[in-house]
Amino acid sequence: MSVPAHWNGRRHAVSAPNHELSLKATPFGLASTRRVVHLLSTPDRLRLHGVATRLRLPAGKTVYREASTADWLFLVADGVVKTVRALPSGKRRVMSFVFPGDIFGLAECGRYVNSAQTVTPVALYRIRLDQLMDMLRYDASLELQFLTKVTHELREAQRHTIVLSRRDAVGRLAMFLYMLDERERPPNGGSHIQIPMSRSDTASFLGLSLDAVTRAARRLEQSGLVAFDGTHIARILNRRRFEALASAV
Amino acid sequence: MSVPAHWNGRRHAVSAPNHELSLKATPFGLASTRRVVHLLSTPDRLRLHGVATRLRLPAGKTVYREASTADWLFLVADGVVKTVRALPSGKRRVMSFVFPGDIFGLAECGRYVNSAQTVTPVALYRIRLDQLMDMLRYDASLELQFLTKVTHELREAQRHTIVLSRRDAVGRLAMFLYMLDERERPPNGGSHIQIPMSRSDTASFLGLSLDAVTRAARRLEQSGLVAFDGTHIARILNRRRFEALASAV
DNA sequence: CGTACCGTTGAGCAGGCTCAACCGCTGTGG
DNA sequence: CCACAGCGGTTGAGCCTGCTCAACGGTACG
């Protein structure tokens, strides 16, 4: 697996790399805006730090394989990871993209349900599952933060199903870009969208063929909504129409 | 909303109604088979009983509405509930079907993210969210069971996305029937599949038009894999070929 | 310079959607 | 008791669009 060279280039050094161990999610409780917040309290973060080991991986590395015994839970500090499921037919589907502040590696019956691969160079924390379980057994407040986080991922998965329920490729791609944009909006404020993943990963995530994604991108350009600057950067030209399209499910 | 009369008939009185308060999920930890187990320990169940109120609802009732303030968490004891999301375009999508042993009503920022409607007559337990939160804060073991449950729902949502990523209607329907069958297999052992929901709910869940579901059902019959006895019962005629189709993603 | 991989573009096909008519069951009102 | 409307479901005809297959281009790497 070759690592694309552009990851070392300047194009992706948008914001200072984040090396914090953190969990981001929308909380259960009342909040004025539906904003993502950092869940971990300082003592909880320190306690997690105590049992977590930090590791860096280049792009394109397999973190773990589907159906292997699940010894670790992973937290993303920086970079992007994808979880992939192999289907009986031999095809592979990208089930989710995992961003800083997300977790991955939730086990089912002691085994990972998906494979995980790095999309960009990443900084991860990993925690032994048995150690984490011990901590959760005694720290209900920490556990609540994981409960919140998993619930958040459940909602993300539901949004994914909504994207897939759309028929038109352009609409799916627009929703995808919109999700990417939402995630990064506040820091850079501009209309640039970083697209860390390859076209084929995007296609697999959106349930489209590679061709369809390309064509959809082209049509977004032709209609003047979005401009693409290479494979990994998009720029929103007409936000009003773009958002109308993205939410026109 | 009219309640179909067949719900009172004999066709659906397959197994004795379940009135237990229970949580079913596949656990994190090692297990030989990927089986769903009952999570709640007896003390935990009793404690939940203490704060839960039981209610019965007929089919076709709205339990709560999307975006209303979320005061309760619901557990299904008997019957089937669907969660529905209204899309900006005005269309509605069935996001999930909720069966006995499942929970629904997880809030985001104090509001429900979907609407919930009963599909059949149901027996529910509901728990005030603030009371539940108080309990979880002091009972890490109970909380772990909820964490396990939500994780289980996350995996179900991912299976849903896999179904939606299929292109062919027949395949989607087969996977759907397979999921229904899996859930009920052990009790009756036979090849009858109960389909509690209407064709249109099935269609909406599968991201298909009503017509497509009908046609897919017809093609399943024509190819001799499944026989339909009305809208709510299917019978598997050739299990080997049926499962091959269902897993031929 | 050749190889390999990712991405783009084009032509033709297939399968699901739309629209519309029709059926069967239910509940209602004369 | 029957006529009717309403709803969920089935079926048919034609369109639309994303998939398949294939060839080509661009970039990284040996």
XYZ file of C-alpha atoms (C1' of nucleotides) in Angstrom:
558
model
C 0.000 0.000 0.000
C 1.572 3.185 -1.139
C 1.209 6.367 0.816
C 0.226 9.373 -1.248
C 2.913 11.961 -1.093
C 0.608 14.910 -0.783
C 0.065 14.120 2.874
C 3.477 15.479 3.547
C 2.798 18.601 1.522
C 1.477 21.896 2.742
C -2.010 21.477 1.401
C -3.291 19.604 4.397
C -1.529 21.453 7.153
C -4.637 23.537 7.676
C -4.755 23.654 11.414
C -2.187 22.818 14.032
C -2.251 19.053 14.604
C -4.265 18.078 17.606
C -2.505 15.794 20.030
C -5.004 15.859 22.838
C -6.785 12.806 24.040
C -10.398 13.910 23.751
C -13.897 12.693 23.083
C -16.242 14.850 21.071
C -20.005 14.425 20.896
C -23.328 16.152 21.238
C -24.554 15.578 24.790
C -27.864 14.069 25.909
C -28.890 17.011 27.996
C -30.461 20.254 26.968
C -28.336 22.633 24.962
C -29.250 25.697 23.003
C -27.366 24.701 19.877
C -26.718 21.239 18.540
C -22.986 21.654 18.898
C -20.302 19.065 19.418
C -18.531 19.506 22.722
C -15.514 17.948 24.371
C -16.772 15.380 26.789
C -13.821 14.482 28.937
C -13.350 16.341 32.174
C -9.740 17.047 33.068
C -9.503 14.362 35.780
C -11.063 11.795 33.466
C -8.680 12.715 30.676
C -5.725 12.346 32.995
C -6.981 9.004 34.206
C -7.375 7.779 30.634
C -3.908 9.053 29.839
C -2.626 6.831 32.580
C -3.744 3.673 30.835
C -3.423 4.823 27.229
C -0.447 4.416 24.980
C 0.129 6.803 22.160
C 1.114 5.692 18.692
C 1.645 7.271 15.335
C 0.950 5.521 12.071
C 1.540 6.552 8.477
C -1.302 6.615 5.972
C -2.549 3.357 4.540
C -1.739 1.122 7.499
C -4.106 -1.486 8.842
C -4.753 -0.891 12.521
C -6.561 -4.144 13.060
C -8.375 -6.718 11.031
C -11.995 -7.709 11.057
C -12.774 -10.720 13.279
C -9.444 -10.629 15.069
C -9.605 -10.662 18.848
C -10.277 -7.204 20.178
C -7.753 -6.286 22.838
C -7.707 -2.533 22.377
C -10.009 0.383 22.055
C -8.669 3.258 19.959
C -9.092 7.000 20.210
C -8.097 9.318 17.396
C -6.044 12.343 18.388
C -5.084 13.454 14.902
C -5.679 12.267 11.359
C -8.390 10.137 9.816
C -9.090 6.416 9.999
C -11.623 4.389 8.045
C -13.433 1.283 9.191
C -14.049 -1.244 6.470
C -16.223 -4.286 6.282
C -15.577 -7.132 3.895
C -18.782 -8.461 2.415
C -19.407 -12.116 1.649
C -19.082 -11.367 -2.058
C -15.539 -10.159 -1.530
C -16.358 -6.489 -1.915
C -15.373 -4.040 0.763
C -17.434 -1.189 2.093
C -16.189 1.774 4.066
C -18.484 1.811 7.073
C -17.274 5.015 8.681
C -14.583 7.622 8.731
C -13.123 8.231 12.151
C -11.903 11.730 12.991
C -10.094 13.327 15.925
C -12.241 13.028 19.017
C -13.807 9.778 17.793
C -13.268 6.254 19.010
C -13.111 3.021 17.105
C -12.599 -0.633 17.807
C -15.802 -1.429 19.671
C -15.842 -5.178 19.981
C -18.627 -7.670 19.548
C -18.160 -10.896 21.436
C -14.471 -10.197 21.828
C -13.808 -9.584 18.137
C -13.629 -6.532 15.946
C -16.552 -6.257 13.562
C -14.710 -4.174 10.962
C -11.182 -3.677 9.810
C -9.588 -0.297 10.472
C -7.104 1.455 8.206
C -5.460 4.815 8.408
C -6.469 7.259 5.699
C -3.885 9.892 6.603
C -0.960 9.777 8.995
C -2.585 9.527 12.397
C -1.900 9.906 16.076
C -3.884 7.404 18.106
C -4.308 6.461 21.700
C -5.071 2.892 22.508
C -6.352 1.433 25.728
C -6.481 -2.202 26.692
C -10.107 -3.221 26.759
C -9.865 -5.091 30.037
C -8.212 -2.117 31.687
C -10.856 0.191 30.303
C -13.590 -2.121 31.527
C -12.055 -2.092 34.985
C -11.998 1.680 34.958
C -15.580 1.931 33.774
C -16.729 -0.435 36.478
C -15.534 2.010 39.100
C -15.992 5.317 37.354
C -19.588 5.842 36.339
C -18.909 9.395 35.221
C -16.220 8.310 32.782
C -18.527 5.588 31.580
C -21.267 8.109 30.942
C -18.937 9.938 28.614
C -18.395 6.774 26.631
C -22.119 6.153 26.598
C -22.613 9.636 25.210
C -19.934 9.044 22.644
C -21.332 5.757 21.406
C -24.782 7.291 21.202
C -23.259 10.027 19.111
C -21.767 7.472 16.768
C -25.148 5.811 16.533
C -26.640 9.078 15.323
C -23.801 9.440 12.817
C -24.539 5.966 11.521
C -28.163 6.978 11.102
C -27.139 10.030 9.135
C -25.096 7.681 6.996
C -28.189 5.627 6.252
C -30.003 8.812 5.260
C -27.246 9.633 2.815
C -27.481 6.147 1.370
C -31.221 6.392 1.050
C -30.779 9.153 -1.485
C -30.947 8.020 -5.029
C -28.965 10.674 -6.848
C -25.196 10.605 -6.795
C -24.854 14.404 -6.786
C -27.047 14.665 -3.733
C -25.103 12.010 -1.881
C -21.826 13.686 -2.629
C -23.217 17.061 -1.597
C -24.374 15.642 1.734
C -20.985 14.082 2.234
C -19.181 17.327 1.563
C -21.618 19.083 3.836
C -20.799 16.658 6.654
C -17.094 17.205 6.132
C -17.607 20.929 6.104
C -19.713 20.937 9.273
C -16.976 19.124 11.100
C -14.325 21.712 10.301
C -16.292 24.902 9.838
C -15.573 26.857 13.030
C -11.763 26.660 12.974
C -11.093 27.919 9.463
C -14.362 29.700 8.833
C -13.734 29.813 5.097
C -15.464 27.849 2.423
C -12.666 25.354 1.845
C -13.463 21.741 2.564
C -10.677 19.333 3.269
C -11.380 15.915 1.767
C -8.841 13.660 3.427
C -9.948 10.457 1.736
C -9.480 9.169 -1.780
C -12.245 9.162 -4.363
C -12.572 5.409 -4.082
C -12.979 5.572 -0.308
C -15.596 8.237 -0.759
C -17.334 6.095 -3.347
C -17.291 3.052 -1.121
C -18.633 5.056 1.809
C -21.407 6.554 -0.301
C -22.353 3.271 -1.895
C -21.461 4.550 -5.349
C -19.036 3.450 -7.977
C -15.867 5.425 -8.378
C -17.122 6.716 -11.692
C -20.330 8.026 -10.225
C -18.447 10.064 -7.635
C -16.269 11.606 -10.308
C -19.248 12.468 -12.435
C -21.120 13.885 -9.459
C -18.153 16.093 -8.620
C -18.049 17.279 -12.180
C -21.711 18.127 -12.137
C -21.311 20.055 -8.906
C -18.668 22.093 -10.669
C -20.703 22.570 -13.828
C -23.642 23.891 -11.869
C -21.345 26.328 -10.119
C -21.965 25.132 -6.577
C -18.552 23.761 -5.719
C -15.089 24.037 -7.192
C -12.608 21.220 -6.791
C -8.944 21.941 -6.455
C -7.507 18.499 -6.936
C -8.921 15.436 -5.257
C -8.623 16.642 -1.696
C -9.917 20.172 -1.597
C -13.327 21.535 -2.456
C -14.468 25.110 -2.272
C -18.077 26.108 -1.892
C -19.009 28.772 -4.389
C -22.692 29.162 -3.708
C -23.398 28.130 -0.156
C -27.109 28.796 -0.257
C -27.718 26.551 -3.244
C -25.203 24.032 -1.994
C -26.961 23.618 1.322
C -30.318 23.472 -0.400
C -29.054 20.575 -2.472
C -27.438 18.851 0.486
C -30.649 18.935 2.489
C -33.026 18.186 -0.358
C -33.329 14.551 0.563
C -54.814 6.059 11.807
C -56.690 2.831 11.497
C -55.490 -0.288 13.199
C -55.369 -3.323 10.956
C -57.762 -5.909 12.214
C -55.394 -8.829 11.738
C -53.469 -7.792 14.826
C -56.279 -9.145 16.886
C -56.431 -12.316 14.900
C -54.677 -15.564 15.546
C -52.023 -15.162 12.896
C -49.723 -13.167 15.071
C -50.209 -14.879 18.364
C -47.125 -16.926 17.641
C -45.425 -16.914 20.984
C -46.661 -15.969 24.401
C -46.381 -12.191 24.770
C -43.326 -11.105 26.610
C -43.941 -8.727 29.457
C -40.507 -8.706 30.980
C -38.396 -5.636 31.231
C -35.219 -6.747 29.530
C -32.311 -5.574 27.418
C -31.008 -7.826 24.690
C -27.656 -7.411 22.974
C -24.483 -9.153 21.958
C -21.899 -8.468 24.655
C -18.441 -6.946 24.242
C -16.625 -9.811 25.843
C -15.579 -13.113 24.379
C -18.313 -15.540 23.508
C -18.290 -18.671 21.450
C -21.302 -17.759 19.355
C -22.474 -14.346 18.278
C -25.725 -14.735 20.160
C -27.961 -12.115 21.643
C -28.212 -12.434 25.399
C -30.271 -10.813 28.097
C -28.135 -8.165 29.688
C -29.937 -7.170 32.843
C -28.991 -8.917 36.035
C -31.890 -9.554 38.366
C -31.009 -6.776 40.840
C -30.572 -4.317 37.996
C -33.890 -5.316 36.488
C -35.615 -4.839 39.802
C -34.009 -1.463 40.257
C -35.148 -0.370 36.805
C -38.627 -1.645 37.573
C -38.660 0.687 40.534
C -38.416 3.789 38.346
C -40.194 2.495 35.255
C -43.853 2.844 34.440
C -45.525 0.372 32.176
C -47.864 1.363 29.407
C -49.750 -0.332 26.623
C -50.461 1.292 23.316
C -52.481 0.130 20.315
C -50.949 -0.037 16.861
C -50.416 3.155 14.919
C -49.948 5.501 17.864
C -47.250 8.149 18.019
C -45.142 7.680 21.138
C -43.290 10.941 20.743
C -42.499 13.438 18.064
C -39.188 14.393 16.544
C -37.596 17.459 18.131
C -39.887 17.473 21.149
C -38.181 17.638 24.525
C -36.974 14.217 25.574
C -38.157 13.411 29.066
C -38.376 9.654 28.812
C -36.381 6.706 27.673
C -38.452 3.779 26.420
C -37.931 0.037 26.594
C -39.985 -2.378 24.541
C -41.413 -5.347 26.389
C -43.716 -6.586 23.655
C -44.653 -5.532 20.145
C -42.850 -3.466 17.553
C -42.168 0.253 17.295
C -40.698 2.176 14.392
C -38.610 5.325 14.576
C -39.200 7.741 11.744
C -37.314 10.760 10.577
C -38.916 13.536 8.563
C -36.602 14.770 5.838
C -36.374 18.388 4.751
C -38.206 17.522 1.544
C -41.205 16.373 3.524
C -40.592 12.679 2.971
C -40.368 10.332 5.900
C -37.930 7.500 6.373
C -38.216 4.621 8.787
C -34.877 4.689 10.574
C -35.294 1.550 12.652
C -37.689 -1.041 13.912
C -37.592 -1.516 17.652
C -38.331 -4.958 19.038
C -38.746 -6.445 22.521
C -35.509 -6.052 24.431
C -34.613 -2.867 22.547
C -34.637 0.717 23.748
C -35.604 3.886 21.966
C -35.816 7.567 22.687
C -32.125 8.390 23.043
C -31.962 12.154 23.158
C -29.637 14.613 21.530
C -29.314 17.895 23.324
C -32.491 17.250 25.223
C -34.634 16.510 22.163
C -35.684 13.390 20.362
C -34.003 12.988 16.994
C -36.742 10.840 15.458
C -40.424 10.313 15.888
C -41.581 6.978 17.271
C -44.762 5.160 16.299
C -46.156 1.820 17.303
C -46.340 -0.727 14.510
C -48.288 -3.324 16.486
C -49.952 -3.105 19.869
C -47.079 -2.740 22.292
C -46.171 -2.974 25.925
C -43.551 -0.409 26.872
C -41.660 0.650 29.927
C -40.666 4.246 30.210
C -38.185 5.812 32.560
C -37.704 9.481 33.269
C -34.369 10.468 31.765
C -33.237 12.458 34.789
C -34.047 9.551 37.082
C -32.182 7.174 34.802
C -29.201 9.502 34.689
C -29.149 9.632 38.471
C -29.175 5.861 38.618
C -26.425 5.530 36.052
C -24.270 7.992 37.935
C -24.228 5.653 40.908
C -24.540 2.299 39.264
C -21.673 1.686 36.860
C -22.736 -1.906 36.275
C -26.205 -0.881 35.125
C -24.632 1.774 32.978
C -22.383 -0.784 31.340
C -25.461 -2.669 30.262
C -26.796 0.425 28.574
C -23.431 1.029 26.979
C -23.524 -2.509 25.628
C -27.046 -2.000 24.393
C -26.302 1.250 22.574
C -23.244 -0.330 21.014
C -25.473 -3.136 19.830
C -27.825 -0.630 18.229
C -24.841 0.980 16.559
C -23.969 -2.326 14.952
C -27.588 -2.766 13.861
C -27.478 0.655 12.253
C -24.348 -0.402 10.415
C -26.085 -3.514 9.153
C -28.836 -1.234 7.971
C -26.339 0.765 5.948
C -25.083 -2.463 4.409
C -28.589 -3.355 3.354
C -29.011 0.082 1.821
C -25.735 -0.195 -0.019
C -27.172 -3.045 -2.041
C -28.474 -2.049 -5.377
C -31.032 -4.763 -6.112
C -34.419 -4.674 -4.477
C -34.693 -8.455 -4.208
C -31.430 -8.622 -2.326
C -32.455 -5.896 0.078
C -35.736 -7.580 0.800
C -34.014 -10.915 1.288
C -31.604 -9.378 3.792
C -34.496 -7.779 5.578
C -36.379 -11.042 5.835
C -33.206 -12.714 6.964
C -32.811 -10.196 9.775
C -36.389 -10.735 10.866
C -35.899 -14.465 10.748
C -32.676 -14.346 12.762
C -34.419 -12.450 15.501
C -37.147 -15.041 15.959
C -35.529 -18.276 14.863
C -34.863 -20.105 18.128
C -38.387 -19.953 19.624
C -40.363 -21.402 16.724
C -37.588 -23.105 14.865
C -39.730 -23.355 11.735
C -39.303 -21.492 8.511
C -42.111 -19.014 9.076
C -41.124 -15.387 9.271
C -43.408 -12.927 10.980
C -43.420 -9.573 9.215
C -45.062 -7.240 11.695
C -44.793 -4.094 9.591
C -46.682 -2.951 6.519
C -45.244 -3.062 3.033
C -44.874 0.695 2.998
C -42.926 0.686 6.261
C -40.703 -2.016 4.873
C -40.214 0.021 1.726
C -39.358 3.142 3.641
C -36.902 1.237 5.831
C -35.248 -0.347 2.821
C -35.075 2.879 0.864
C -37.278 1.462 -1.873
C -40.598 2.463 -3.314
C -43.633 0.485 -2.282
C -43.837 -0.955 -5.771
C -40.305 -2.196 -5.706
C -40.930 -4.127 -2.497
C -44.003 -5.759 -3.960
C -42.149 -6.721 -7.099
C -39.219 -8.035 -5.125
C -41.538 -10.186 -3.049
C -43.101 -11.509 -6.204
C -39.722 -12.371 -7.660
C -38.744 -14.161 -4.473
C -41.865 -16.257 -4.907
C -41.306 -16.869 -8.605
C -37.806 -18.128 -7.988
C -39.143 -20.494 -5.361
C -37.133 -19.167 -2.437
C -39.894 -17.743 -0.289
C -43.668 -18.052 -0.198
C -45.782 -15.208 1.101
C -48.969 -15.896 2.946
C -50.499 -12.466 2.994
C -48.554 -9.369 3.822
C -47.349 -10.415 7.230
C -46.102 -13.943 6.906
C -43.328 -15.354 4.768
C -42.178 -18.919 4.562
C -38.719 -19.933 3.472
C -38.879 -22.683 0.913
C -35.229 -23.074 0.028
C -33.136 -21.918 2.932
C -29.793 -22.578 1.320
C -30.502 -20.484 -1.730
C -32.310 -17.908 0.356
C -29.336 -17.365 2.634
C -27.004 -17.311 -0.323
C -29.037 -14.494 -1.807
C -29.306 -12.645 1.498
C -25.557 -12.680 1.988
C -24.578 -12.051 -1.624
C -23.985 -8.375 -1.011
C 11.435 4.994 -19.395
C 8.248 1.291 -17.912
C 5.008 -0.031 -14.345
C 1.331 0.535 -11.311
C -2.277 2.853 -9.317
C -5.822 6.293 -9.053
C -8.794 8.955 -11.374
C -11.403 10.563 -15.546
C -14.290 10.009 -19.558
C -17.370 7.628 -22.922
C -21.049 4.103 -24.682
C -24.515 0.890 -23.638
C -27.365 -1.624 -20.416
C -30.296 -2.785 -16.528
C -33.074 -2.018 -12.744
C -35.708 0.973 -9.903
C -38.714 5.144 -9.955
C -42.838 7.621 -11.588
C -47.392 7.608 -12.959
C -51.567 5.519 -13.380
C -55.115 2.054 -13.246
C -56.965 -1.589 -10.603
C -58.051 -4.848 -6.674
C -59.615 -6.179 -1.973
C -60.715 -5.016 2.484
C -62.907 -1.773 6.057
C -65.624 1.255 7.973
C -69.519 4.510 7.109
C -73.921 6.254 6.001
C -78.189 5.970 3.692
C -78.517 -4.384 3.438
C -75.990 -2.176 0.008
C -73.299 1.808 -2.090
C -69.517 4.414 -1.373
C -65.108 6.321 -0.158
C -60.564 5.464 1.666
C -56.497 3.009 2.264
C -52.958 -0.408 1.516
C -51.323 -3.096 -1.821
C -50.557 -5.023 -6.653
C -49.588 -4.653 -11.485
C -48.216 -2.534 -15.964
C -45.646 0.930 -19.262
C -41.952 4.065 -19.995
C -38.303 7.021 -18.358
C -34.021 8.102 -15.882
C -29.759 7.377 -13.899
C -26.211 4.946 -11.947
C -23.548 0.577 -13.055
C -20.507 -2.112 -16.124
C -16.869 -2.334 -19.213
C -13.413 -0.290 -21.474
C -9.946 2.949 -22.971
C -7.241 6.844 -21.716
C -4.497 10.329 -18.709
C -1.611 11.769 -14.852
C 1.438 11.085 -11.143
C 4.651 8.533 -8.192
C 8.231 5.180 -8.051
C 11.680 1.929 -9.399
